[in-house]
Coordinates of C-alpha atoms in Angstrom, one line a residue:
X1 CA -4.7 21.3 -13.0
X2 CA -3.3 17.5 -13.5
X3 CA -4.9 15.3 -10.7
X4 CA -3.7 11.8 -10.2
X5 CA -5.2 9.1 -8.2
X6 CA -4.0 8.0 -5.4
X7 CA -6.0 5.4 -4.3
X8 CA -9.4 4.4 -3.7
X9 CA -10.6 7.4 -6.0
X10 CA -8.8 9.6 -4.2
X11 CA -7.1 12.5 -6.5
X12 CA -4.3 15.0 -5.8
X13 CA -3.3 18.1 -7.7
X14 CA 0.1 17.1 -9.7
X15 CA 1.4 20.6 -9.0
X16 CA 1.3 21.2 -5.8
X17 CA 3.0 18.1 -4.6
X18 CA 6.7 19.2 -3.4
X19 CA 7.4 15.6 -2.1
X20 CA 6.2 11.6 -2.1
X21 CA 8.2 9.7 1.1
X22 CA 8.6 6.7 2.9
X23 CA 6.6 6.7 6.2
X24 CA 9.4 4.1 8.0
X25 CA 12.1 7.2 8.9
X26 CA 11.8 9.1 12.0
X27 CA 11.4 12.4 10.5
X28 CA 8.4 11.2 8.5
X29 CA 6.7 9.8 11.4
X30 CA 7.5 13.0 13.2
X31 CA 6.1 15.1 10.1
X32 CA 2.8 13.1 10.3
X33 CA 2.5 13.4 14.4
X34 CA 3.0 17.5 13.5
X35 CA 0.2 17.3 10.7
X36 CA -2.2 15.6 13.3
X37 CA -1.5 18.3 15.6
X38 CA -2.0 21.1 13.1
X39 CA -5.3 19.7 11.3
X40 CA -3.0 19.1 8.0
X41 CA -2.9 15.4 8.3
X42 CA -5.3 13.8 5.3
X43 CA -5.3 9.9 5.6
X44 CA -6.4 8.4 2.3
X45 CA -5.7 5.1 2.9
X46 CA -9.3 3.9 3.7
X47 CA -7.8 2.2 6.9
X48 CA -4.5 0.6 5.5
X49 CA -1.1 0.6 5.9
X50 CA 0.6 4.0 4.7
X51 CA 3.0 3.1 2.4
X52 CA 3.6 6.5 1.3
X53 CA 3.5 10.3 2.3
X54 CA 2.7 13.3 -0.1
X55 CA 3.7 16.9 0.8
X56 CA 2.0 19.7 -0.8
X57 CA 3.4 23.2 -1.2
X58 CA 0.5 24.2 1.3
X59 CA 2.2 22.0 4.1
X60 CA -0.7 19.4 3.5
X61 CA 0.4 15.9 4.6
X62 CA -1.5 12.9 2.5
X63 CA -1.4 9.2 3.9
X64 CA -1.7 7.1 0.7
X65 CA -1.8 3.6 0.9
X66 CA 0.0 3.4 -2.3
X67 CA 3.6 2.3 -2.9
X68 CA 5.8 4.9 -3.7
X69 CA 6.9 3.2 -6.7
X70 CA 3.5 3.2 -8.1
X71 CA 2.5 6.8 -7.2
X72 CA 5.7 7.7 -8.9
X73 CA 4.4 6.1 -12.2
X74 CA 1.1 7.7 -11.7
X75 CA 2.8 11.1 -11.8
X76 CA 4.8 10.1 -14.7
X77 CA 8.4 9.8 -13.2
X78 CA 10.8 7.6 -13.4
X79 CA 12.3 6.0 -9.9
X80 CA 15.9 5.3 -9.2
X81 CA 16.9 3.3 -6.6
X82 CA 20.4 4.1 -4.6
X83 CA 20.0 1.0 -2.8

């Protein structure tokens, strides 16, 4: 089991993450609503802004207040941009 932090001590299983997201699109806000609904929602952002949302193989949905860029070095890859 690899656990990375994802902010304010808060740790995630490396291998069950399928996915790390912006929050802005319309999709993601949609996914978020549906995790409210279904009890799947985890907000670990201790009251801040999302800046990111992880999706875990067992259709968990994590709030982290964490950029994506920085979660992405905390799981060890490498970002690249298409902007």
């Amino acid at each position: 089991m690899n656990l990375v932090n994802i902010g304010f001590g808060n740790l995630i299983n490396a291998d069950r993450v399928i996915s790390v997201i912006s929050p802005e699109s319309a999709p993601a806000k949609r996914l978020v609503q549906k995790g409210k609904e279904d009890g799947t929602l985890i907000d670990a952002t201790h009251g801040r802004k999302t800046m990111s949302i992880i999706i875990t193989d067992s259709d968990n949905v994590v709030l982290s207040y964490m950029d994506l860029k920085q979660i992405a070095v905390r799981f060890g890859v490498e970002v690249q941009n298409d902007e």
